[in-house]
Amino acid sequence: MTSPQIEIQMIAAVVAVACAIPGVFLVLRKMALISDAISHSILPGIVAGFFITQDLNSPLLILLAALTGVITVILVEAIQKTGLVKEDTAIGLVFPALFSIGVIMIAKNANDVHLDIDAVLLGELAFAPFDRLILSGLDMGPKSLWLMGTILILSLGLLFLFFKELKVSTFDAGLSSALGISPIVMHYGLMSVSSVTVVGAFDAVGAILVVALMIAPAATAYLLTSDLKRMLLLSIVFGVFSAIAGYWLAHFLDASISGSMTTVLGVVFLMVYLFAPRKGLLSVLYRQKQQRTEVSLITFLLHLNNHSEEEERHINHLNEHINWQKIRAKTILDLAQKNNMILIKDEIVFLTEKGKDFTQRALEYIMTNKDERIEHMKDDFFLFRG
Amino acid sequence: MKNKFAVQVDDLTVAYNYKPVLWDIDLAVPEGVLMAIVGPNGAGKSTLIKSVLGIIKPIAGSVAIYGKPYNKQRKLVAYVPQKGSVDWDFPTTAIDVVMMGTYGSLGWIKRPGQKEKKAALEALEKVGMLAFKNRQISQLSGGQQQRVFLARALVQNASIYFMDEPFQGVDATTEIAIINILKELRKAGKTLVVVHHDLQTVPEYFDWVTFLNVKKIATGPVKEIFNDDNLTKTYGINYKVAINK
């Protein structure tokens, strides 16, 4: 690897981590679309900032553009508060308006400034190492690495300090407010951090793809864990993995780096969506199939429980009586036998003590929905897991 | 002179989009009562609680908790919001939700430690949910979720409890478990203000009641004011509830 290659990957990884952190809270607050709005509407802020500072990495530009992001949120909320339109409509009204102002500003001054729409929208990570931070003649590395590194440290620090506050205000704004942890302060704090992150990252990955880095890792992690800390950690891992894998994909395909990174993010999400142990598609399908089998099993056991007459319990008659196909009946019979719930003697099926007990408890659960007595059965049977 | 009212609301008016939802409410809740707030949908019951707790800003009027503004008395007050007001798919566990009750006394930045964890475990035990402490909250039944919310309020160790429909969507066993805990709290001298929907159970569960429908209709001991006259005034129809003894 050459040194620019290492630098590009470092920038990509730092951007990914910086985006993943606010991303988790945006996803949990069902505000993923707001990040999309912010990423577009900061354009006029960036352009205005650029006119003033003539430097895309200037802290002033970052602050000006981030302010536009916060203004976006305020505008969306103001329109929403009128009660005339819903939030998604308000978002759809605000960001194209601000974005178009940015586009016109660039177009009117295209001849004088070095800033074009493509660069803002798509970013170009490959050029990032060219813009270097020189301190008293010393090369300190790419400017954008320093910039994103600073933003990352800032947001990590805030996350560390205010983790508890972020958690409670995201989960239960009412309680949070009653406890004296103002959800409004936390909301605008998060919006400010998100805006600063988006502005810092747009140079590297572009204003549009930064949304993918914020939302996709969080959405992926959400499918895998039920712990907020772990969700944050997993988002970071997915983000960094996709950033670096995306870089190499772009390298081999000779394609856009940010495009490849986003593609990897999408593929990672798809994989997790399919194969996640609890919420994944395959596991849901498997669970449904198991539940169907378990319902059949209980139906079968109930039938045995309710009928003492031998002919009702004759192995050949069971098919007709419960009206199942042969294969299904065989599966259920095997399952019941394997679990020692039934005994077959002279082709007559008997409920064992265990089978009786199980039927009784299952019946009780279905009728009362009280799950104290079936707690231990939850591990073996999907049906009882609610 | 010590103020004998746990909660005192004066001339409180709250509006959404300039439409009043609570109009000139005067209310004094004596210390140590178990009070129901009843009224039809849209009567402003939740709004009343939320304005007392400073979650909603009133356009007029004032609120006092033991004679002082709410933001000076936060630590004396616990709150159980409506169960439906939060996302139960949030990635967290039962004990973690209960620990949130300690965040107020911890203040900003400080993290909960062993002491808070111990308090949370005790509260879970009290509501019969200790076995579920590490269960993801989406894996709990509606009644269990409500018990977790109650445990979270218990952990706040407050003097006044505000509860927004704690019996909504819970099974009979949970309802009995919850009301027993509420009665225990009252015995311990706590004051409880509960938004309640089931008029049939008011005389059995509560000793104090407030009728609310945008304006305050009546407030006082259940024995004296829980009658057809007030019910009709509150619900607007000729309300005959069976108050069988």
PDB file of C-alpha atoms in Angstrom, chain A residues 128-350:
ATOM      1  CA  ALA A 128      -8.449  14.099  -0.104  1.00  0.00           C
ATOM      2  CA  PRO A 129      -4.718  13.360   0.457  1.00  0.00           C
ATOM      3  CA  PHE A 130      -3.742  16.228  -1.898  1.00  0.00           C
ATOM      4  CA  ASP A 131      -5.014  18.896   0.449  1.00  0.00           C
ATOM      5  CA  ARG A 132      -2.465  18.838   3.230  1.00  0.00           C
ATOM      6  CA  LEU A 133      -2.125  20.557   6.542  1.00  0.00           C
ATOM      7  CA  ILE A 134       1.216  22.329   6.645  1.00  0.00           C
ATOM      8  CA  LEU A 135       2.253  23.682  10.021  1.00  0.00           C
ATOM      9  CA  SER A 136       5.435  25.867   9.960  1.00  0.00           C
ATOM     10  CA  GLY A 137       6.658  24.034   6.910  1.00  0.00           C
ATOM     11  CA  LEU A 138       5.916  20.596   8.362  1.00  0.00           C
ATOM     12  CA  ASP A 139       3.539  18.212   6.554  1.00  0.00           C
ATOM     13  CA  MET A 140       1.004  17.068   9.154  1.00  0.00           C
ATOM     14  CA  GLY A 141      -1.064  14.860   6.826  1.00  0.00           C
ATOM     15  CA  PRO A 142      -4.319  15.421   4.928  1.00  0.00           C
ATOM     16  CA  LYS A 143      -6.456  18.304   6.168  1.00  0.00           C
ATOM     17  CA  SER A 144      -9.668  16.311   6.012  1.00  0.00           C
ATOM     18  CA  LEU A 145      -8.222  13.662   8.333  1.00  0.00           C
ATOM     19  CA  TRP A 146      -7.532  16.356  10.913  1.00  0.00           C
ATOM     20  CA  LEU A 147     -10.936  17.872  10.397  1.00  0.00           C
ATOM     21  CA  MET A 148     -12.883  14.628  10.686  1.00  0.00           C
ATOM     22  CA  GLY A 149     -10.637  13.459  13.514  1.00  0.00           C
ATOM     23  CA  THR A 150     -11.522  16.594  15.478  1.00  0.00           C
ATOM     24  CA  ILE A 151     -15.226  16.147  14.784  1.00  0.00           C
ATOM     25  CA  LEU A 152     -14.995  12.486  15.803  1.00  0.00           C
ATOM     26  CA  ILE A 153     -13.234  13.261  19.091  1.00  0.00           C
ATOM     27  CA  LEU A 154     -15.818  15.948  19.807  1.00  0.00           C
ATOM     28  CA  SER A 155     -18.762  13.652  19.192  1.00  0.00           C
ATOM     29  CA  LEU A 156     -17.146  10.744  21.068  1.00  0.00           C
ATOM     30  CA  GLY A 157     -16.604  13.072  24.017  1.00  0.00           C
ATOM     31  CA  LEU A 158     -20.200  14.254  23.951  1.00  0.00           C
ATOM     32  CA  LEU A 159     -21.433  10.662  23.619  1.00  0.00           C
ATOM     33  CA  PHE A 160     -19.339   9.612  26.607  1.00  0.00           C
ATOM     34  CA  LEU A 161     -20.481  12.522  28.769  1.00  0.00           C
ATOM     35  CA  PHE A 162     -24.153  12.491  27.811  1.00  0.00           C
ATOM     36  CA  PHE A 163     -24.803   8.823  27.058  1.00  0.00           C
ATOM     37  CA  LYS A 164     -27.365   8.504  29.841  1.00  0.00           C
ATOM     38  CA  GLU A 165     -29.115  11.734  28.812  1.00  0.00           C
ATOM     39  CA  LEU A 166     -29.196  10.708  25.133  1.00  0.00           C
ATOM     40  CA  LYS A 167     -30.613   7.334  26.075  1.00  0.00           C
ATOM     41  CA  VAL A 168     -33.442   8.546  28.297  1.00  0.00           C
ATOM     42  CA  SER A 169     -34.430  11.462  26.067  1.00  0.00           C
ATOM     43  CA  THR A 170     -34.518   9.152  23.037  1.00  0.00           C
ATOM     44  CA  PHE A 171     -36.488   6.408  24.774  1.00  0.00           C
ATOM     45  CA  ASP A 172     -38.903   8.506  26.820  1.00  0.00           C
ATOM     46  CA  ALA A 173     -38.937  12.253  26.204  1.00  0.00           C
ATOM     47  CA  GLY A 174     -41.736  12.772  28.735  1.00  0.00           C
ATOM     48  CA  LEU A 175     -39.876  11.194  31.634  1.00  0.00           C
ATOM     49  CA  SER A 176     -36.668  12.853  30.528  1.00  0.00           C
ATOM     50  CA  SER A 177     -38.328  16.255  30.698  1.00  0.00           C
ATOM     51  CA  ALA A 178     -39.897  15.484  34.085  1.00  0.00           C
ATOM     52  CA  LEU A 179     -36.479  14.446  35.420  1.00  0.00           C
ATOM     53  CA  GLY A 180     -35.016  17.765  34.343  1.00  0.00           C
ATOM     54  CA  ILE A 181     -33.057  16.380  31.375  1.00  0.00           C
ATOM     55  CA  SER A 182     -34.467  18.651  28.691  1.00  0.00           C
ATOM     56  CA  PRO A 183     -35.295  16.635  25.568  1.00  0.00           C
ATOM     57  CA  ILE A 184     -35.197  19.867  23.564  1.00  0.00           C
ATOM     58  CA  VAL A 185     -31.597  20.539  24.536  1.00  0.00           C
ATOM     59  CA  MET A 186     -30.675  16.934  23.694  1.00  0.00           C
ATOM     60  CA  HIS A 187     -32.565  17.151  20.394  1.00  0.00           C
ATOM     61  CA  TYR A 188     -30.774  20.279  19.218  1.00  0.00           C
ATOM     62  CA  GLY A 189     -27.481  18.977  20.573  1.00  0.00           C
ATOM     63  CA  LEU A 190     -27.870  15.851  18.460  1.00  0.00           C
ATOM     64  CA  MET A 191     -28.967  17.918  15.447  1.00  0.00           C
ATOM     65  CA  SER A 192     -25.919  20.156  15.804  1.00  0.00           C
ATOM     66  CA  VAL A 193     -23.528  17.215  16.053  1.00  0.00           C
ATOM     67  CA  SER A 194     -25.236  15.574  13.056  1.00  0.00           C
ATOM     68  CA  SER A 195     -24.959  18.785  11.034  1.00  0.00           C
ATOM     69  CA  VAL A 196     -21.290  19.307  11.871  1.00  0.00           C
ATOM     70  CA  THR A 197     -20.573  15.661  11.011  1.00  0.00           C
ATOM     71  CA  VAL A 198     -22.409  15.873   7.690  1.00  0.00           C
ATOM     72  CA  VAL A 199     -20.581  19.073   6.736  1.00  0.00           C
ATOM     73  CA  GLY A 200     -17.238  17.616   7.719  1.00  0.00           C
ATOM     74  CA  ALA A 201     -17.894  14.410   5.815  1.00  0.00           C
ATOM     75  CA  PHE A 202     -19.376  15.850   2.648  1.00  0.00           C
ATOM     76  CA  ASP A 203     -15.957  16.755   1.282  1.00  0.00           C
ATOM     77  CA  ALA A 204     -14.835  13.150   1.588  1.00  0.00           C
ATOM     78  CA  VAL A 205     -17.925  11.168   0.668  1.00  0.00           C
ATOM     79  CA  GLY A 206     -20.314  13.768  -0.713  1.00  0.00           C
ATOM     80  CA  ALA A 207     -23.479  15.236   0.697  1.00  0.00           C
ATOM     81  CA  ILE A 208     -25.690  12.388  -0.470  1.00  0.00           C
ATOM     82  CA  LEU A 209     -23.661   9.353   0.473  1.00  0.00           C
ATOM     83  CA  VAL A 210     -23.000  10.644   3.939  1.00  0.00           C
ATOM     84  CA  VAL A 211     -26.626   9.708   4.628  1.00  0.00           C
ATOM     85  CA  ALA A 212     -25.801   6.089   3.876  1.00  0.00           C
ATOM     86  CA  LEU A 213     -22.911   6.176   6.349  1.00  0.00           C
ATOM     87  CA  MET A 214     -25.196   7.565   9.037  1.00  0.00           C
ATOM     88  CA  ILE A 215     -28.214   5.347   8.543  1.00  0.00           C
ATOM     89  CA  ALA A 216     -27.116   1.992   7.092  1.00  0.00           C
ATOM     90  CA  PRO A 217     -24.697   0.919   9.871  1.00  0.00           C
ATOM     91  CA  ALA A 218     -27.229   1.853  12.567  1.00  0.00           C
ATOM     92  CA  ALA A 219     -30.070   0.081  10.764  1.00  0.00           C
ATOM     93  CA  THR A 220     -27.869  -3.008  10.361  1.00  0.00           C
ATOM     94  CA  ALA A 221     -26.824  -3.016  14.015  1.00  0.00           C
ATOM     95  CA  TYR A 222     -30.451  -2.553  15.085  1.00  0.00           C
ATOM     96  CA  LEU A 223     -31.275  -5.955  13.598  1.00  0.00           C
ATOM     97  CA  LEU A 224     -28.578  -7.668  15.627  1.00  0.00           C
ATOM     98  CA  THR A 225     -28.755  -6.416  19.170  1.00  0.00           C
ATOM     99  CA  SER A 226     -31.054  -5.294  21.934  1.00  0.00           C
ATOM    100  CA  ASP A 227     -28.460  -3.264  23.795  1.00  0.00           C
ATOM    101  CA  LEU A 228     -27.796   0.373  23.003  1.00  0.00           C
ATOM    102  CA  LYS A 229     -24.057   0.246  23.720  1.00  0.00           C
ATOM    103  CA  ARG A 230     -23.650  -2.831  21.565  1.00  0.00           C
ATOM    104  CA  MET A 231     -25.703  -1.170  18.838  1.00  0.00           C
ATOM    105  CA  LEU A 232     -23.281   1.765  18.838  1.00  0.00           C
ATOM    106  CA  LEU A 233     -20.289  -0.545  18.753  1.00  0.00           C
ATOM    107  CA  LEU A 234     -21.718  -2.702  15.945  1.00  0.00           C
ATOM    108  CA  SER A 235     -22.607   0.399  13.902  1.00  0.00           C
ATOM    109  CA  ILE A 236     -19.023   1.562  14.157  1.00  0.00           C
ATOM    110  CA  VAL A 237     -17.733  -1.866  13.148  1.00  0.00           C
ATOM    111  CA  PHE A 238     -20.092  -2.058  10.136  1.00  0.00           C
ATOM    112  CA  GLY A 239     -19.263   1.502   9.125  1.00  0.00           C
ATOM    113  CA  VAL A 240     -15.503   1.009   9.248  1.00  0.00           C
ATOM    114  CA  PHE A 241     -15.686  -2.382   7.549  1.00  0.00           C
ATOM    115  CA  SER A 242     -17.815  -0.999   4.710  1.00  0.00           C
ATOM    116  CA  ALA A 243     -15.581   2.042   4.336  1.00  0.00           C
ATOM    117  CA  ILE A 244     -12.419  -0.007   3.965  1.00  0.00           C
ATOM    118  CA  ALA A 245     -13.992  -2.825   1.939  1.00  0.00           C
ATOM    119  CA  GLY A 246     -15.579  -0.146  -0.244  1.00  0.00           C
ATOM    120  CA  TYR A 247     -12.216   1.435  -0.839  1.00  0.00           C
ATOM    121  CA  TRP A 248     -10.760  -1.836  -2.111  1.00  0.00           C
ATOM    122  CA  LEU A 249     -13.840  -2.593  -4.183  1.00  0.00           C
ATOM    123  CA  ALA A 250     -13.397   0.793  -5.848  1.00  0.00           C
ATOM    124  CA  HIS A 251      -9.710   0.053  -6.293  1.00  0.00           C
ATOM    125  CA  PHE A 252     -10.360  -3.193  -8.136  1.00  0.00           C
ATOM    126  CA  LEU A 253     -13.347  -1.948 -10.124  1.00  0.00           C
ATOM    127  CA  ASP A 254     -11.660   1.389 -10.812  1.00  0.00           C
ATOM    128  CA  ALA A 255     -14.884   3.068  -9.701  1.00  0.00           C
ATOM    129  CA  SER A 256     -15.995   5.835  -7.347  1.00  0.00           C
ATOM    130  CA  ILE A 257     -14.830   5.218  -3.779  1.00  0.00           C
ATOM    131  CA  SER A 258     -17.889   6.701  -2.109  1.00  0.00           C
ATOM    132  CA  GLY A 259     -20.152   4.774  -4.481  1.00  0.00           C
ATOM    133  CA  SER A 260     -18.408   1.519  -3.657  1.00  0.00           C
ATOM    134  CA  MET A 261     -18.516   2.217   0.075  1.00  0.00           C
ATOM    135  CA  THR A 262     -22.251   2.760  -0.105  1.00  0.00           C
ATOM    136  CA  THR A 263     -22.680  -0.402  -2.150  1.00  0.00           C
ATOM    137  CA  VAL A 264     -20.852  -2.409   0.503  1.00  0.00           C
ATOM    138  CA  LEU A 265     -23.024  -0.809   3.190  1.00  0.00           C
ATOM    139  CA  GLY A 266     -26.092  -1.952   1.271  1.00  0.00           C
ATOM    140  CA  VAL A 267     -24.772  -5.474   0.834  1.00  0.00           C
ATOM    141  CA  VAL A 268     -23.857  -5.745   4.505  1.00  0.00           C
ATOM    142  CA  PHE A 269     -27.353  -4.636   5.457  1.00  0.00           C
ATOM    143  CA  LEU A 270     -28.883  -7.142   3.054  1.00  0.00           C
ATOM    144  CA  MET A 271     -26.799  -9.979   4.491  1.00  0.00           C
ATOM    145  CA  VAL A 272     -27.762  -9.110   8.056  1.00  0.00           C
ATOM    146  CA  TYR A 273     -31.384  -8.623   7.036  1.00  0.00           C
ATOM    147  CA  LEU A 274     -31.391 -12.143   5.638  1.00  0.00           C
ATOM    148  CA  PHE A 275     -29.288 -13.950   8.218  1.00  0.00           C
ATOM    149  CA  ALA A 276     -29.666 -12.077  11.528  1.00  0.00           C
ATOM    150  CA  PRO A 277     -30.316 -14.636  14.271  1.00  0.00           C
ATOM    151  CA  ARG A 278     -33.508 -13.161  15.722  1.00  0.00           C
ATOM    152  CA  LYS A 279     -34.879 -10.456  13.441  1.00  0.00           C
ATOM    153  CA  GLY A 280     -33.468 -11.766  10.140  1.00  0.00           C
ATOM    154  CA  LEU A 281     -35.787 -12.842   7.349  1.00  0.00           C
ATOM    155  CA  LEU A 282     -34.661 -16.478   7.334  1.00  0.00           C
ATOM    156  CA  SER A 283     -34.956 -16.817  11.068  1.00  0.00           C
ATOM    157  CA  VAL A 284     -38.416 -15.247  10.995  1.00  0.00           C
ATOM    158  CA  LEU A 285     -39.499 -17.701   8.301  1.00  0.00           C
ATOM    159  CA  TYR A 286     -38.003 -20.588  10.250  1.00  0.00           C
ATOM    160  CA  ARG A 287     -39.727 -19.405  13.410  1.00  0.00           C
ATOM    161  CA  GLN A 288     -43.073 -19.209  11.612  1.00  0.00           C
ATOM    162  CA  LYS A 289     -42.640 -22.716  10.281  1.00  0.00           C
ATOM    163  CA  GLN A 290     -41.734 -23.987  13.754  1.00  0.00           C
ATOM    164  CA  GLN A 291     -44.724 -22.213  15.246  1.00  0.00           C
ATOM    165  CA  ARG A 292     -47.009 -23.869  12.715  1.00  0.00           C
ATOM    166  CA  THR A 293     -45.566 -27.244  13.685  1.00  0.00           C
ATOM    167  CA  GLU A 294     -45.947 -26.475  17.371  1.00  0.00           C
ATOM    168  CA  VAL A 295     -49.570 -25.427  16.935  1.00  0.00           C
ATOM    169  CA  SER A 296     -50.156 -28.715  15.117  1.00  0.00           C
ATOM    170  CA  LEU A 297     -48.462 -30.594  17.935  1.00  0.00           C
ATOM    171  CA  ILE A 298     -50.668 -28.976  20.551  1.00  0.00           C
ATOM    172  CA  THR A 299     -53.749 -29.591  18.443  1.00  0.00           C
ATOM    173  CA  PHE A 300     -52.750 -33.227  18.203  1.00  0.00           C
ATOM    174  CA  LEU A 301     -52.058 -33.575  21.926  1.00  0.00           C
ATOM    175  CA  LEU A 302     -55.343 -31.867  22.732  1.00  0.00           C
ATOM    176  CA  HIS A 303     -57.133 -34.331  20.523  1.00  0.00           C
ATOM    177  CA  LEU A 304     -55.539 -37.203  22.437  1.00  0.00           C
ATOM    178  CA  ASN A 305     -56.351 -35.509  25.721  1.00  0.00           C
ATOM    179  CA  ASN A 306     -59.995 -35.070  24.814  1.00  0.00           C
ATOM    180  CA  HIS A 307     -60.645 -38.553  23.474  1.00  0.00           C
ATOM    181  CA  SER A 308     -60.415 -41.623  25.613  1.00  0.00           C
ATOM    182  CA  GLU A 309     -61.975 -43.941  23.016  1.00  0.00           C
ATOM    183  CA  GLU A 310     -59.350 -46.082  21.312  1.00  0.00           C
ATOM    184  CA  GLU A 311     -60.600 -45.708  17.771  1.00  0.00           C
ATOM    185  CA  GLU A 312     -60.072 -41.957  17.964  1.00  0.00           C
ATOM    186  CA  ARG A 313     -56.491 -42.620  18.913  1.00  0.00           C
ATOM    187  CA  HIS A 314     -55.694 -45.302  16.398  1.00  0.00           C
ATOM    188  CA  ILE A 315     -52.687 -44.365  14.368  1.00  0.00           C
ATOM    189  CA  ASN A 316     -54.481 -44.867  11.052  1.00  0.00           C
ATOM    190  CA  HIS A 317     -57.464 -42.825  12.042  1.00  0.00           C
ATOM    191  CA  LEU A 318     -55.558 -39.826  13.241  1.00  0.00           C
ATOM    192  CA  ASN A 319     -55.057 -38.591   9.725  1.00  0.00           C
ATOM    193  CA  GLU A 320     -58.728 -38.485   8.943  1.00  0.00           C
ATOM    194  CA  HIS A 321     -59.768 -37.198  12.304  1.00  0.00           C
ATOM    195  CA  ILE A 322     -57.507 -34.213  12.470  1.00  0.00           C
ATOM    196  CA  ASN A 323     -57.689 -33.847   8.722  1.00  0.00           C
ATOM    197  CA  TRP A 324     -53.969 -33.552   8.054  1.00  0.00           C
ATOM    198  CA  GLN A 325     -51.902 -34.722   5.172  1.00  0.00           C
ATOM    199  CA  LYS A 326     -49.827 -37.847   5.800  1.00  0.00           C
ATOM    200  CA  ILE A 327     -46.461 -36.099   5.840  1.00  0.00           C
ATOM    201  CA  ARG A 328     -47.597 -33.507   8.328  1.00  0.00           C
ATOM    202  CA  ALA A 329     -49.119 -36.149  10.557  1.00  0.00           C
ATOM    203  CA  LYS A 330     -45.893 -38.141  10.457  1.00  0.00           C
ATOM    204  CA  THR A 331     -43.786 -35.083  11.369  1.00  0.00           C
ATOM    205  CA  ILE A 332     -45.997 -34.314  14.338  1.00  0.00           C
ATOM    206  CA  LEU A 333     -46.112 -37.899  15.484  1.00  0.00           C
ATOM    207  CA  ASP A 334     -42.316 -38.114  15.367  1.00  0.00           C
ATOM    208  CA  LEU A 335     -41.937 -34.831  17.191  1.00  0.00           C
ATOM    209  CA  ALA A 336     -44.284 -35.906  19.966  1.00  0.00           C
ATOM    210  CA  GLN A 337     -42.554 -39.240  20.281  1.00  0.00           C
ATOM    211  CA  LYS A 338     -39.118 -37.690  20.345  1.00  0.00           C
ATOM    212  CA  ASN A 339     -40.209 -35.463  23.224  1.00  0.00           C
ATOM    213  CA  ASN A 340     -41.643 -38.462  25.117  1.00  0.00           C
ATOM    214  CA  MET A 341     -45.087 -36.910  25.016  1.00  0.00           C
ATOM    215  CA  ILE A 342     -46.805 -39.926  23.524  1.00  0.00           C
ATOM    216  CA  LEU A 343     -46.509 -43.678  23.621  1.00  0.00           C
ATOM    217  CA  ILE A 344     -47.605 -45.931  20.749  1.00  0.00           C
ATOM    218  CA  LYS A 345     -48.803 -49.360  21.746  1.00  0.00           C
ATOM    219  CA  ASP A 346     -50.490 -51.699  19.248  1.00  0.00           C
ATOM    220  CA  GLU A 347     -51.018 -48.785  16.880  1.00  0.00           C
ATOM    221  CA  ILE A 348     -52.932 -46.937  19.592  1.00  0.00           C
ATOM    222  CA  VAL A 349     -51.506 -43.590  20.713  1.00  0.00           C
ATOM    223  CA  PHE A 350     -51.349 -42.765  24.419  1.00  0.00           C
TER     224      PHE A 350
END
